[in-house]
Structure formats: C-alpha cells, structure tokens
Amino acid sequence: MHSSPQTGVTAADTRRSRSSTAPDASRFIPHVQGLRAIAVLFVVIYHFWPGRLSGGYVGVDIFFVISGFLITAHLMRELTATGRVNLGQFWARRARRLLPASLLVLMVCAIAVSTPYLMPTSFLPGELKEIIASTFYVENWFLAFNSADYLANAGNPTTVQHYWSLSLEEQFYVIWPLMMLLAAWIAVKWFRGARLKAVIVAIAIVTLASFVFNVIYTITNPAPAYFVTFGRMWQFGVGAILALVPALRVRNAWLSFLLGWGGILALLYTAFAFDARTPFPGYMAAIPTLGAAAIIAASNTDRWWYPTRLLAIAPMRFTGDISYSLYLWHWPLIVIAPTVPFWGLTIYHRVALLAICFLLAWLTKRFVEDPARSWKVLTSRRPRVTLFASLAAMVLVAGVAGAGWAANASTYQQGIAAIQKVQENPPACFGAASVLDPSCAGTTSDEILPSPNFANVDSPARTDCFVQLNDATPVGCEFGSKDADAPHIALVGDSHAFQLIDSFAAIAEREGWRLTTYFKGACPWNTTSLSTGGAFGAACDDWRAAVGEKLAADDFDAVFTAAISNTPFDSAGYASEHDAAVAGYREAWSTMTSRGVPVITVVDNPVWETDPNKCLRTRDAARCAGDRSDVLVEKDPLRAAAAATEGVTLLDFTDVFCDGSSCSPVVGGANVYRDQDHLTVTFVRTLEPQYTEALRRAIDDGVQ
C-alpha cells in the first residue's frame, strides 16, 4: 500500500504543491504512521489494562479514518490518471498485504483452542465458529447477529473476537471502490466527466447517512450497532473526504500546529474519559474520528515540536509499521496466556506478555507481511491467481478449524453429558451439603464437577427470560403449577438472580407452586438509579417501573430477589453509594411487604477478578483459593438493607463459600463458578434445600 517516501523535496515545495483536480495525499506520510502507533497502542493498552485506559477501544475508530484516507487517495489517483480502477489488481494487492499475517494468526488460534491443555474444551464450538467467520471476514456480522457486547466485562470473549474490525475493513475494501466507480460512471455519463466532484458528493451522502444510522441504531440496538458495517462507514468517509479535498489539509504553520495538537488532545480525552458506559459508537464516536482526521489534516512539518514531526520519530514509525501484526497477535495471547500453567496475572506477567506481542509482531512483519507483498509467484501473474490462492488458504484454515472439532467432539459431548448426569444424580455430600449437612462433616472429594474445562457451559438454559442492554421489556416467565390457587412466588433481579432460575423452576415443580420470573442484566430490583446513566440507566429505570406494575397487579405469596453486590448506584442525595443502594432496596421491597408479601434475599456470592476455572485447569483447588478481602465486598448493601427490615428474610451462605481467611472455587467437589462471579447451575442445585425451606416459611408465615 505504501511506497518509499519521496526525496529531494523541500518543505517549501511541499507547502506550495497542490492539485486542482485530484487528491494529493502522499503515498507515504510519516506522521500517519505515528497515528497508526497511537491507534494500536490505545487498543493494546486497553486490552491489557482496561482500568488504566478505559476508552482505548477508540483505537479502531482511528484505524478506520486512516484506512478511509489512504485507500480513497490511492483509488482516486488511479481513477484520475486512467479513468478506471483495476479492481482485480486492487483486491489482489489487498489480499497479499493482509491475508498472510491474518491467516497465520487464525491458524495458530485454531490449533491453540483445539488443545485442551491451553483452552477449555467447552469453548471449542464458539471459538471455531468465530475462527471460520473471521477467516472469511464476516466476524463483525457474526457478533452483531449474536448481540455480543464488545465492551462488556463479563463472558468469555474468543481468541478472534478482535477480527470484527478487520472484517469490517475488508468489507470496506470491497464496497468502496465499487461505489467510487459507480459515481465516476455517473459523472461521465451525465455530468461532463466531473469524476472528482461526483465521488466527493457520493461519499459525502454515504458518510452523512451512515452517521445518522449509527446514532439512531446505537440508541435502539447498542450491541449490534458496534459491529454493523453501515454504522461504521461514516468513519471511513471522514478520512476519504480529507483525501479528496486538498484544501482540508492545512499547511499554515500555526493552524496546523493547533489542529494537530487539538486532535491529539481529543484522542487522549476519549482514551481516558470514555469507558464501557459511554454510548458508543453513536454520536460520541465523532470525537475520536474527528480527532484522528485533525491530526492527518495537520500537514506542516516545519518545527520539531509540531505533532507531524513528533509522530514521525523512529519509535512511533516502528510501532506504526508493526501495528497490523501487533493488533493481530495481542488479543489471542491475552486470552490464552492465563490458562497456561505457571503463567500468572501479575504486572510482571503482563509486561512480559506485552513484550512477546511486540516481538511476534516484528517477526511477522519481517518474515510474513513484507515478503508476501512481493511474492513473484503471485505478482508476476494475473490478479485472479492471487485471489484463488487466497481463497485456497482461507479454506485451509477453515479445514484446520474443522479438524480441531473432529478431534475434540467426543470429549465435548462427554463433558456435556457429565454435567447433566451430576445434576440429575449428585453424589452424597456434594457441594453445599458438604458444609450445611452435619452428617457430611469431614468428607472430602478429589473430583471437581463440572470439570473446569466445562464449567462455563453450566449455565441457565432459559435465556429468553433474561433481558439485557437497553431493552426495558418486563419479560415474565412462568414455571411450576398452573393452578390459580397454588402458592405464587416471584424471582426478581439481575444476573445473580437469573443464575437461580433452574433451581427455582425445579423447586416450584416439586412443591406445586407457581413461579414468575423477571430479570434484567446489571439491573437489580432497587429504586435508586444506576450511576451509569445514559441509555442503559434509563432502560433499567423503565424496566424496574414496569416490573413494579406487574408485581403490584398480581397476588404473590413471596418474592425472592438477588443481586451482585458491586452494582454502581447514583449517590446523589445520600451520604455514600452504599447508603443509596440500601435505601433503594428497602424502598423497592416495601412495595411488597406493605401489602403483606414477604421478601427473601441472599448475601451475594464472592466475586473474583478473573474466572477461577483458569486456575483450576492447571492447579489444585487449594492453590486457587482467594483471600476473603479480595473476593468479598466489605459492605454488601443487600445485607444492610435486610437488617431489621420487617417482612424481609436474609439468607447468608458466605460460610459455604469461605472459611475464616479464604474462599474456595470448589465446595464439596462441586465447581462453584462458571465465570468470575456467576455460579454454575450444578452448584446452585446443591442449595435447593435451603431455598425451599426459606420459601416455605415465607409462604406459611407471611410478614410478621
């Protein structure tokens, strides 16, 4: 894509040179390479230390602007010079530039995820599906259709989830030249050959339409909006317009200075001020997008302190040169490294892993990226040879992924069957019974069920009962007895209430009760607004209000609720966030207790920094224990809200999870966690006797 920088051209010559008919974006602009470095460092640091650079995800937005600028300039030069674009050559060059390194990393990922020693076998179906989607550059659509939330902290992201942006760029490389050619054809046929003007108008229309779509879609469907192609085209369009309109590239010394530093400050602001709660991409994405465009537009290089000169220093240019391979390698290593024996999560491990990422990126650039661009076996032949070779390589990677599934399918099926078996027929003194049943005192178990390789799939099946993101629909699900006179209980709350659904459905069925459930992710049953605010905060408030109306309109004998203990609440009007949470719980519960309906709640389970199964796959359970101070919230608002509150019963299973000094991810042979804070269905089932007894008492006694 880049040629060598021109030599023998003075700064004054550069300032004077303009073209009146075609874009004059240089084939190589040193400070744009520095901007690439900023983009990739934002993303890498965000993924290594999200708490330190909470908005580093905007790095991909910077890449989109750069691609729009460089690719449009390249295409317009050819279109202006020849009246056409050789699509075959263009796509062949793109394939030689991007596919070798991309497919190499995908091949490594396919092998790694197929190796149980490196990755949990239960991850395999999801991993291989996304590897194949990434191989054929549709990963962004795969994630969009599956409503993945890229900025969410929970869940198990795959080794290739970051390929969504590469997929989107590849789609841009297909769509953009076709659109420019269509605009040029219309110009020749109807507008006296004004190709440049026609292309500018076409791109401006697409850019504006894409931005409007992006803003609206982010409000209505935030998760898929992050990945959908048309919702991102405007960012390429901003770079494209900058390439097509030379007057936008500022050569005046002071204006260039202010524009460049203003762009850098805008990017730094987004990197440190944005986080997972920012409505993104939406209108907020305009800040990093215009910031990147401002840096590109600042063209004056007269003084060393100008951004154009500072971004062109050797370390920045080196990082920009390896940015593509660095982006490819860093995420798979971050996902895989914690599961490798003896590899911890200390600052030293992270820094060492970062150094490995840079080394792999340089090696890939030196021995894969650069040689592939000039392979004579491809460059000396027609473009279709490159394209067919690329397709063959993609099929090969997909075949390796398929072979990985074939080699592990039997193990996967056995693991799933083992989970079903232990839930239907648990061993004696299993799970919570080993602590709560006096007859089990002193019993131990060396086996861990479900296996750490399969714990993450031991999750509730009724996901249709669970509302997420900006959806405020009060979805109610019914279980148990259909008899209108049967005792009626409700289970309400966030994902920590949803993790109980299978057990409560089984209890209702056994006891002949009616069960109604209402769940929304990260939205506890509480009247205090979340501190997150924005569209999600508003959706949470709306959902709570709607659920409150549903609860008030029906006759319940008891309500059970649970919630994660570290939910961020708005502290306005209260002494602290804790006090705000406590007041909100009490007010929500009073809507039921004031009517004589008892409420039962439970102290939250320990919450880990990372999924303890990563440790359990390579170490003994005793070595995977966590200090109480690290995994337990010092002041659980649920405990405080229930204290001395009439009509509210508090269950506390802390002693099941923890002893006097530490908490264990394995209790009585039962694997407690499916991720860093959600319980396995298998373990929850071992608490059913306690849940059943608490519900019976509440139904029988009512509000005392």
mmCIF file of C-alpha atoms in Angstrom, residues 316 380 495 529 672:
data_model
loop_
_atom_site.group_PDB
_atom_site.id
_atom_site.type_symbol
_atom_site.label_atom_id
_atom_site.label_comp_id
_atom_site.label_asym_id
_atom_site.label_seq_id
_atom_site.Cartn_x
_atom_site.Cartn_y
_atom_site.Cartn_z
ATOM 1 C CA MET A 316 6.396 5.833 16.585
ATOM 2 C CA SER A 380 4.100 -11.991 -11.880
ATOM 3 C CA SER A 495 -27.987 -11.888 36.516
ATOM 4 C CA SER A 529 -30.922 4.842 39.711
ATOM 5 C CA VAL A 672 -18.810 -23.233 42.127
#
